[in-house]
XYZ file of N, CA and C in Angstrom:
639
model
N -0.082 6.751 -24.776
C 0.216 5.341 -24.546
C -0.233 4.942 -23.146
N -0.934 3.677 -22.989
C -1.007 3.265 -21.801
C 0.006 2.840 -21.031
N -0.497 3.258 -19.580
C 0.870 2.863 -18.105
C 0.792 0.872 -18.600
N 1.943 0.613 -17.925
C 1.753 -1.145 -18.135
C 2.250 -0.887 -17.185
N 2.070 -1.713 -15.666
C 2.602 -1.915 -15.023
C 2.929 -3.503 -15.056
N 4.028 -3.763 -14.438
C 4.525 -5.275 -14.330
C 4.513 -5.563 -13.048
N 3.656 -6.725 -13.075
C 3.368 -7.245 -11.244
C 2.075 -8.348 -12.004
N 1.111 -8.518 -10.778
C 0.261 -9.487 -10.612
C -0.549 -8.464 -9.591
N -2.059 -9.677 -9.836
C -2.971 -8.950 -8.689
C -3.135 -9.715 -7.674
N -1.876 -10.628 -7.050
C -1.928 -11.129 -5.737
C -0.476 -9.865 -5.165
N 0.254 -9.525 -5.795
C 1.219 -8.810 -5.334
C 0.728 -7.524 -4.428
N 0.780 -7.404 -3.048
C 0.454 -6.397 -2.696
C 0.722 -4.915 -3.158
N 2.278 -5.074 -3.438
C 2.923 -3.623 -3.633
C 2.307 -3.419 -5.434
N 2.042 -3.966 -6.013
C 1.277 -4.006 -7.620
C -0.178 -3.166 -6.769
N -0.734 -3.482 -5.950
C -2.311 -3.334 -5.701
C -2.021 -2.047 -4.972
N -0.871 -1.526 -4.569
C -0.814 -0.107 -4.083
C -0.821 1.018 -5.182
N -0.004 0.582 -6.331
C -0.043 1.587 -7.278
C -1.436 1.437 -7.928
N -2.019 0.073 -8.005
C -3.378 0.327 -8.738
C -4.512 1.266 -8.645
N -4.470 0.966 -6.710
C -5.662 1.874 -6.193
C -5.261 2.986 -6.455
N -4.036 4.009 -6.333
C -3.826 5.297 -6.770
C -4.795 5.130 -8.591
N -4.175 4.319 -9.393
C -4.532 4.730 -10.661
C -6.249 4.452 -10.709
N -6.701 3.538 -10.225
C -8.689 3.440 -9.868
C -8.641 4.762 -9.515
N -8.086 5.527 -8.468
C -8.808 6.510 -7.571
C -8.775 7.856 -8.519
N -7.707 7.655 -9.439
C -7.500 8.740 -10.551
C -8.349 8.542 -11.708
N -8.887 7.705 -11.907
C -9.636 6.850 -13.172
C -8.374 7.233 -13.977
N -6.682 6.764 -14.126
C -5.828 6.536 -15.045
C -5.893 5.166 -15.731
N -5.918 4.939 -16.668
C -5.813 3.808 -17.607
C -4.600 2.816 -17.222
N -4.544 1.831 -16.979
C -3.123 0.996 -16.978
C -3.416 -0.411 -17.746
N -2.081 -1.294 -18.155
C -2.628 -2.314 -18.494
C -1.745 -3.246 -17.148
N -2.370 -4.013 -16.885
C -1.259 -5.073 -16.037
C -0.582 -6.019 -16.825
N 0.340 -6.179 -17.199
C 1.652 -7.014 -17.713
C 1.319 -8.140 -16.148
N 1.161 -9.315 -16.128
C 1.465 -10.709 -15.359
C 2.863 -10.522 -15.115
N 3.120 -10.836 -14.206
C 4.696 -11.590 -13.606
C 4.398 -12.312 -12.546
N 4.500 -13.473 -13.158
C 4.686 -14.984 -12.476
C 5.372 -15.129 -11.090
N 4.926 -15.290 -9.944
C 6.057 -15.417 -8.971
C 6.691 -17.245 -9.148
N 5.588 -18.147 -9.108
C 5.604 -19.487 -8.937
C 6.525 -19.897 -10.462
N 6.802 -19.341 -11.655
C 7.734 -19.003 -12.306
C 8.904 -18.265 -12.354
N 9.043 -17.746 -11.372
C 9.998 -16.617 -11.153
C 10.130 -15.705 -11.900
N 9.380 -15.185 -12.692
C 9.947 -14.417 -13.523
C 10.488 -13.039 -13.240
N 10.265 -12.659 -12.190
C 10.596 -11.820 -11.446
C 12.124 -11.730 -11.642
N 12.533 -12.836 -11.328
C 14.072 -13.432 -10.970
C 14.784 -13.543 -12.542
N 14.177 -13.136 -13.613
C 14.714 -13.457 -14.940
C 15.624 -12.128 -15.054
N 16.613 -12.825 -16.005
C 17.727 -11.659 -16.371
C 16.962 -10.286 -17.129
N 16.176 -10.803 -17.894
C 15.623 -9.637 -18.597
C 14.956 -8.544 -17.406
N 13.836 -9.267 -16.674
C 13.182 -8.333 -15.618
C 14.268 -7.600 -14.583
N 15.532 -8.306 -14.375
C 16.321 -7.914 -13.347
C 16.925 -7.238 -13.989
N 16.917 -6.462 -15.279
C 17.858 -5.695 -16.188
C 17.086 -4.559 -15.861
N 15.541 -4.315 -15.684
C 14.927 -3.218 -15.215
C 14.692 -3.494 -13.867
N 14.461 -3.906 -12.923
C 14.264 -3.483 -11.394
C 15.235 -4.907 -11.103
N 16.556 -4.422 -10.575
C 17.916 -5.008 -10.365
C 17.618 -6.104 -8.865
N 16.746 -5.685 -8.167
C 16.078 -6.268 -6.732
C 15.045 -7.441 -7.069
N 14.522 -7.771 -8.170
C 14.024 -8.854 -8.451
C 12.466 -8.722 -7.647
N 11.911 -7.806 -7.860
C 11.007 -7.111 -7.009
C 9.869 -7.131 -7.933
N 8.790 -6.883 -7.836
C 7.629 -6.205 -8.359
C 7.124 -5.118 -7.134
N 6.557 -4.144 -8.284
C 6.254 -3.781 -9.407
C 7.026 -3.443 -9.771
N 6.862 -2.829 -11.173
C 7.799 -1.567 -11.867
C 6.988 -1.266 -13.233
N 6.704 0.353 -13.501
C 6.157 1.041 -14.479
C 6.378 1.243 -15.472
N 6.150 0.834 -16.574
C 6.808 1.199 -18.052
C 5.494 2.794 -18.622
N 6.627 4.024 -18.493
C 5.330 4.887 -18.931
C 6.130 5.579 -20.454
N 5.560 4.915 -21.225
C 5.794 5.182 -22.787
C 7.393 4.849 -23.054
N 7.989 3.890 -22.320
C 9.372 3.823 -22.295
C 10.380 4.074 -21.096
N 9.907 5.235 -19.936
C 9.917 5.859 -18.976
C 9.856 4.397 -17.980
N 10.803 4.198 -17.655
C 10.740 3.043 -16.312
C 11.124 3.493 -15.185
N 10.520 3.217 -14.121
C 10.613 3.169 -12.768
C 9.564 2.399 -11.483
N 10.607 2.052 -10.947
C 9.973 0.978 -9.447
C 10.358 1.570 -7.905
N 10.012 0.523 -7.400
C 9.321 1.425 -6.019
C 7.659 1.262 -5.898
N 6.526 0.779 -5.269
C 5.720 1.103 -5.358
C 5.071 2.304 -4.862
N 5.696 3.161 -3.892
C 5.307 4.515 -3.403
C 5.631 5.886 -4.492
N 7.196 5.207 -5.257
C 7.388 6.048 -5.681
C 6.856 6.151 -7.006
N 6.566 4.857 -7.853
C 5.638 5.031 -9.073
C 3.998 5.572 -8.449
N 3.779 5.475 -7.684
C 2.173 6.076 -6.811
C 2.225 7.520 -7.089
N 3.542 8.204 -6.378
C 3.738 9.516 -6.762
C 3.590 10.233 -7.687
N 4.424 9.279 -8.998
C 4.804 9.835 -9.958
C 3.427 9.961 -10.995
N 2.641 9.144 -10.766
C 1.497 9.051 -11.597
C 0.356 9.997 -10.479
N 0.309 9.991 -9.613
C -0.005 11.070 -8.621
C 0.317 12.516 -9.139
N 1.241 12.804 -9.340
C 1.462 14.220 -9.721
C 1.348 14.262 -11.389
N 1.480 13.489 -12.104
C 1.315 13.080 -13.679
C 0.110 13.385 -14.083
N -0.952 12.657 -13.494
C -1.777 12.103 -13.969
C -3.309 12.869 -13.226
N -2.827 13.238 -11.544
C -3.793 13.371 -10.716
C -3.664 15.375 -10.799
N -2.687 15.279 -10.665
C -1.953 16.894 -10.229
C -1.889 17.622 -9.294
N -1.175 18.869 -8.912
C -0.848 19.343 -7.839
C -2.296 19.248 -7.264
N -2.618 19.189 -5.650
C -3.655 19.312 -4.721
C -4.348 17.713 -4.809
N -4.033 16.754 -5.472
C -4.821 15.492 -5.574
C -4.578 14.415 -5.485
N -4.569 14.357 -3.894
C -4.163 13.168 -3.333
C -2.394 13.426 -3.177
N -1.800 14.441 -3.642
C -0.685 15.088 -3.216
C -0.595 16.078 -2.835
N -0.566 17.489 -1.487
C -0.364 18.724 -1.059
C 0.611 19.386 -2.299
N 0.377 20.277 -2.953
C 0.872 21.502 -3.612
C 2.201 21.302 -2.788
N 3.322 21.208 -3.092
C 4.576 21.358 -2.601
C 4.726 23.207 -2.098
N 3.811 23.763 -2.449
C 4.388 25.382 -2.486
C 4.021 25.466 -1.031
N 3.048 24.627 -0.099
C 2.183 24.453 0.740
C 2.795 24.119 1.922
N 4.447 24.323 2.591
C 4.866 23.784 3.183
C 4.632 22.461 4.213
N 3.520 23.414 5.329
C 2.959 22.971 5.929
C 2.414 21.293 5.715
N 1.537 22.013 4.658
C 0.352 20.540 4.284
C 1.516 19.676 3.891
N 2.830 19.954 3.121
C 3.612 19.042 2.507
C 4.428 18.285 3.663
N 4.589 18.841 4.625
C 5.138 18.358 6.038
C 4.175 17.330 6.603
N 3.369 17.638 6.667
C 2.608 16.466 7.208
C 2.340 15.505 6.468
N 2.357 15.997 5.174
C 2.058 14.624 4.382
C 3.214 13.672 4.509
N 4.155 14.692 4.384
C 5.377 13.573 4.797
C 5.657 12.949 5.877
N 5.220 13.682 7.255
C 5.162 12.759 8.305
C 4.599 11.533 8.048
N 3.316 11.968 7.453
C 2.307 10.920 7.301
C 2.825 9.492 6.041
N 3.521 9.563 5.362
C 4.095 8.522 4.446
C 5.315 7.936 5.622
N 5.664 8.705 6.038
C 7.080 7.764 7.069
C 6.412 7.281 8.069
N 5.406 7.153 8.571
C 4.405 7.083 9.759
C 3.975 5.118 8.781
N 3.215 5.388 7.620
C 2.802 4.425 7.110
C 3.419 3.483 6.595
N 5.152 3.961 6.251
C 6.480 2.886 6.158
C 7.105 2.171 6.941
N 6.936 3.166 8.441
C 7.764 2.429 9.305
C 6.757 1.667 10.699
N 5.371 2.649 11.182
C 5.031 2.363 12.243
C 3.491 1.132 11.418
N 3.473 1.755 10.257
C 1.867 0.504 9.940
C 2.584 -0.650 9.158
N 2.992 -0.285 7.996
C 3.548 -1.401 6.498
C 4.654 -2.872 7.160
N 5.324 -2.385 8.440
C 6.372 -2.643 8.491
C 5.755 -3.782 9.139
N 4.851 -3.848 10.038
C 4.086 -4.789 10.927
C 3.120 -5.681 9.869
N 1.862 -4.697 9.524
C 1.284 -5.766 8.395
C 1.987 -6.528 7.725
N 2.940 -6.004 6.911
C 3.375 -6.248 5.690
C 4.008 -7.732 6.214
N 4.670 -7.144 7.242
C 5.442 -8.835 7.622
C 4.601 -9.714 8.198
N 3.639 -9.153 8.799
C 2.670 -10.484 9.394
C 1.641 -11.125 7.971
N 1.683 -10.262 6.694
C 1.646 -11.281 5.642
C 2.105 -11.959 5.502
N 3.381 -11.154 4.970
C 4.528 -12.110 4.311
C 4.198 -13.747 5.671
N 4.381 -13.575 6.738
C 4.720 -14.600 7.778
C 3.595 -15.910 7.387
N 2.529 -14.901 7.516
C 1.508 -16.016 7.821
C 0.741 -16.039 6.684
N 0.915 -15.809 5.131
C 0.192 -15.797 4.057
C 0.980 -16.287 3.114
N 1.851 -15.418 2.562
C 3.237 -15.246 1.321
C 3.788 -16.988 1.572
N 4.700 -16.601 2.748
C 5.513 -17.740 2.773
C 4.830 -19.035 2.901
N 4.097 -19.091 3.528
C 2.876 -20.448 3.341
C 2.850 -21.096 2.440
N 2.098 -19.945 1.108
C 2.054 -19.900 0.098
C 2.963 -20.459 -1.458
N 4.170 -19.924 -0.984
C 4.688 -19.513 -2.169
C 6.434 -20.809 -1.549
N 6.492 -20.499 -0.610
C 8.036 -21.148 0.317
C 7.287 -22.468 0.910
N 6.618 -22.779 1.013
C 6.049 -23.540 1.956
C 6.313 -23.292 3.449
N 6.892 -21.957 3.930
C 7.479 -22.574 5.447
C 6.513 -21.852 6.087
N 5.899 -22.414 6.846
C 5.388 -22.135 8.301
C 5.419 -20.570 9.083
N 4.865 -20.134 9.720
C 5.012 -19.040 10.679
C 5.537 -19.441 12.305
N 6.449 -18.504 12.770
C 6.643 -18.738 14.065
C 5.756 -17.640 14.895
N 5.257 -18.510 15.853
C 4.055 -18.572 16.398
C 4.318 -17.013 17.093
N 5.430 -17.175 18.331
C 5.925 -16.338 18.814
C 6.746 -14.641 18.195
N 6.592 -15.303 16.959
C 6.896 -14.200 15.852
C 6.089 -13.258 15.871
N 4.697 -13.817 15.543
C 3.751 -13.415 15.178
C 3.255 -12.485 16.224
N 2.983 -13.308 17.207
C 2.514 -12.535 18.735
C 3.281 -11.037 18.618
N 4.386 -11.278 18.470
C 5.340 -10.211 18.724
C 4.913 -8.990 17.713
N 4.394 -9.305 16.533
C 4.141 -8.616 15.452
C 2.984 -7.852 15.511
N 1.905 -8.757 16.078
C 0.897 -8.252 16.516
C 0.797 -7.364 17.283
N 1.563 -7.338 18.765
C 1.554 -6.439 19.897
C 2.085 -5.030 19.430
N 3.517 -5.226 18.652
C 3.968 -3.882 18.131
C 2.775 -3.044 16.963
N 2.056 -3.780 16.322
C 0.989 -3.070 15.632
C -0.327 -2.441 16.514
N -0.323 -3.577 17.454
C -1.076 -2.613 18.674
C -1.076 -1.264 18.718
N 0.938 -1.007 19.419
C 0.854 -0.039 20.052
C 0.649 1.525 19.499
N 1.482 0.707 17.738
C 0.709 1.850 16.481
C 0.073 2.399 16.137
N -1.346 0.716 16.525
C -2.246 1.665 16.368
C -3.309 2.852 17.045
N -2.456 2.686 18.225
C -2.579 3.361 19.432
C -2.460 5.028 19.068
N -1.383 4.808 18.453
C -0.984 6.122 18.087
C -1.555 7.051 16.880
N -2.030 5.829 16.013
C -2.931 6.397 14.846
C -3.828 6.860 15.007
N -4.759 6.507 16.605
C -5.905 6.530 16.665
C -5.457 8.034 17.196
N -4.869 8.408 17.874
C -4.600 9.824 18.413
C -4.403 10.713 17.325
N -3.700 10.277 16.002
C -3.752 11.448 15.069
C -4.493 11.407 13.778
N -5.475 10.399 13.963
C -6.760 9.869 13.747
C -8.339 11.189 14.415
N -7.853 11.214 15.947
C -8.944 12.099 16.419
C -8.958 13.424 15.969
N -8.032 14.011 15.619
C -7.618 15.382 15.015
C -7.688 15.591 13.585
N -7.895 14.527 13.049
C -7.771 15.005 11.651
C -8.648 13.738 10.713
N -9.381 14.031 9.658
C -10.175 12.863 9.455
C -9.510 12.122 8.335
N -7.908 12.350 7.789
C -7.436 11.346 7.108
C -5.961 11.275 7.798
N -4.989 10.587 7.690
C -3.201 11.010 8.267
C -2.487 12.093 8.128
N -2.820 12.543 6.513
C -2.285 13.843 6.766
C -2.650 15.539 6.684
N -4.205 15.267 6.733
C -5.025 15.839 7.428
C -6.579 15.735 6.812
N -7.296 16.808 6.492
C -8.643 16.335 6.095
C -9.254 15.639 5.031
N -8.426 15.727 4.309
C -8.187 15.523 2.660
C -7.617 14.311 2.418
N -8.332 13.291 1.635
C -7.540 11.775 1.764
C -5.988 12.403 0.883
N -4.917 11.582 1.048
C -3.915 11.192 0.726
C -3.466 10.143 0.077
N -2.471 9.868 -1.213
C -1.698 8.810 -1.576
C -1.790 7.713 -0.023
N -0.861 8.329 0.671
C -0.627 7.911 1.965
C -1.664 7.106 2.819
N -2.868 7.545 2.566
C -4.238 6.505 2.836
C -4.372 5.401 2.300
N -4.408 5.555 1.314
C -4.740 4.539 0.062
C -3.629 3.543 0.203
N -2.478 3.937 0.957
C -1.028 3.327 1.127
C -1.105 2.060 1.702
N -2.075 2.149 2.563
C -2.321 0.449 3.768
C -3.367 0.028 3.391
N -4.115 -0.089 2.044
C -5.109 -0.782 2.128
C -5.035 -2.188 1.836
N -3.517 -2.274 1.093
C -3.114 -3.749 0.389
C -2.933 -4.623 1.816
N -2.164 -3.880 2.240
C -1.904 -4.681 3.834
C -3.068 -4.905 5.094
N -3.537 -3.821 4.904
C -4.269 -3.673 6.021
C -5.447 -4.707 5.719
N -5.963 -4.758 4.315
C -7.253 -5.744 4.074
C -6.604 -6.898 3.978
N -5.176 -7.480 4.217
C -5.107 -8.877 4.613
C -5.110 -9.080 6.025
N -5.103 -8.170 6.911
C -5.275 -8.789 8.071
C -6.613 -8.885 8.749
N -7.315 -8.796 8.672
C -8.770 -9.350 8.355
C -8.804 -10.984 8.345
N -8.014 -11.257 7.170
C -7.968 -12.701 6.026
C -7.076 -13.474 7.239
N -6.467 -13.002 8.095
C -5.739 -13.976 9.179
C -6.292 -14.195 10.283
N -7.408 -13.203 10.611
C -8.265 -13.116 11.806
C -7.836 -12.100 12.703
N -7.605 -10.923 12.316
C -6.490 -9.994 13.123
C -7.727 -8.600 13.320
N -8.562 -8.603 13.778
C -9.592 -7.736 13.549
C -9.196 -6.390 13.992
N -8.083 -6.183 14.281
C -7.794 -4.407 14.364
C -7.957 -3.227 14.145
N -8.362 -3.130 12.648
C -8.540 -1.910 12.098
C -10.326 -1.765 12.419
N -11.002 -2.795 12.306
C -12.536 -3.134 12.334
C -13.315 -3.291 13.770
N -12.572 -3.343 14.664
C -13.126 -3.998 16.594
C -13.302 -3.099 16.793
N -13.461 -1.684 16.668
C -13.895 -0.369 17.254
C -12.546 -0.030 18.510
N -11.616 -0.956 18.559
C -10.688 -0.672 19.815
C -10.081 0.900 19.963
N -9.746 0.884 18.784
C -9.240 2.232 18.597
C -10.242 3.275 17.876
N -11.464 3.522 18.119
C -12.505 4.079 17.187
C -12.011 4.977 16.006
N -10.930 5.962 16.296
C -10.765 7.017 15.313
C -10.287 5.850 13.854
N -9.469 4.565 14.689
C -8.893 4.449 13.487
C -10.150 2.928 12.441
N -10.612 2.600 12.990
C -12.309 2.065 12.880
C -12.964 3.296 11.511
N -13.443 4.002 11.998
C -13.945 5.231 11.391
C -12.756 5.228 10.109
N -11.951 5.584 9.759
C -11.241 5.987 9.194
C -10.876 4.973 8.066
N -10.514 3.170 8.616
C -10.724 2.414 7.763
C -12.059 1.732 6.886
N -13.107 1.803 7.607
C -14.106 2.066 7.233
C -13.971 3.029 6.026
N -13.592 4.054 6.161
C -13.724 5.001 5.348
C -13.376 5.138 3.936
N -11.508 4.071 3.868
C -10.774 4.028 2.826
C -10.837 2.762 2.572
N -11.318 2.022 3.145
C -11.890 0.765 2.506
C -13.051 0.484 1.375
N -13.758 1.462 1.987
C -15.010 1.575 1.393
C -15.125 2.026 0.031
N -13.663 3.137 -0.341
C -14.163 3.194 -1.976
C -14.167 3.188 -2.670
N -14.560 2.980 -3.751
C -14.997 2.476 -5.098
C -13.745 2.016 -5.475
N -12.494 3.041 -5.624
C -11.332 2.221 -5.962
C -10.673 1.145 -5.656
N -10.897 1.142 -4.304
C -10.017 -0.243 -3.225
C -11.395 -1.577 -3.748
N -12.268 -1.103 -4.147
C -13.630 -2.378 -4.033
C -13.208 -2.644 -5.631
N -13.035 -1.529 -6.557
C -12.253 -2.580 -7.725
C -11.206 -3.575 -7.946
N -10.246 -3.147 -6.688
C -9.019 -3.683 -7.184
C -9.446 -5.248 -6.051
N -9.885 -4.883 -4.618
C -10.664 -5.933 -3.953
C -10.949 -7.176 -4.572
N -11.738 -6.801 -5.718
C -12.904 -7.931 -6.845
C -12.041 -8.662 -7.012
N -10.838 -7.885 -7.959
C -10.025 -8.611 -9.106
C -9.422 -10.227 -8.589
């Protein structure tokens, strides 16, 4: 049976689990959910993901949401041990990978994600405005991030080490909207390692399918 996921292809966290399933060549169908309808917000949808959230996975009956954690699950399902997930037997590699997912939740997602939501989403969808000084603020703290990426960027040619990761593929929803605001960070060469690197996971084939859509 095919994955259905439920979301849209403006939903960022929908376009995180996709690129995992492009990068796997896994089959999915996308199920629509309306934001400008709410359907999100309907009793039925809130009977499976209680947060009124997208996404969430229907796999042959099998439901679950989260977009990192349906990434996983079809990650180890679908992709298997060593692909795009470290062999758990692997301590090491599994340690860093995990650094590397809490690294991309708290010090990258947390900044993009809201300087979407600020200056894209809510525009969009709320009508309200961005505060200016918000923003600034949002910006500078992604700075200093990416300051830091670029340092564990020079050592290793993906986050959690040579070998791309889930965890790569993790900021591309976010990271390719800030571009779309004029935020040239990942692309100005400022930080080269991390230049090189987006370059890198931008570039393929999977992120340029889901890109098109």
């Amino acid at each position: 049976m095919v994955l259905k996921l439920y979301g849209n292809v403006v939903s960022t966290c929908a376009n995180r689990v996709r690129v995992v399933c492009e990068e796997l060549g896994v089959s999915y169908e996308l199920i629509p959910v309306e934001f400008t309808k709410r359907e999100h917000k309907s009793p039925e949808y809130m009977a499976v993901q209680p947060f009124g959230q997208v996404p969430y996975l229907d796999d042959d009956g099998f439901k679950v949401f989260e977009s990192r954690a349906i990434a996983r699950y079809i990650a180890l399902k679908y992709g298997g041990i060593g692909r795009l997930i470290p062999d758990p037997k692997d301590l090491q590699k599994t340690a860093l990978f995990e650094q590397a997912a809490s690294i991309e939740l708290t010090n990258f997602d947390f900044y993009a994600g809201t300087l979407a939501l600020d200056n894209i989403f809510k525009p969009l969808f709320a009508k309200k405005m961005p505060n200016p000084a918000a923003i600034e603020a949002l910006k500078s703290g992604l700075e200093g991030r990416l300051a830091g990426y670029d340092v564990l960027l020079s050592r290793t040619k993906y986050l959690a080490g040579d070998e791309i990761t889930i965890v790569d593929l993790f900021h591309l929803p976010h990271g390719s909207l800030l571009e779309k605001q004029g935020i040239d960070f990942l692309v100005s060469g400022r930080w080269p390692n991390v230049t090189r690197w987006w370059i890198d996971i931008s570039s393929r084939e999977s992120w340029k399918k889901i890109a098109s859509r």
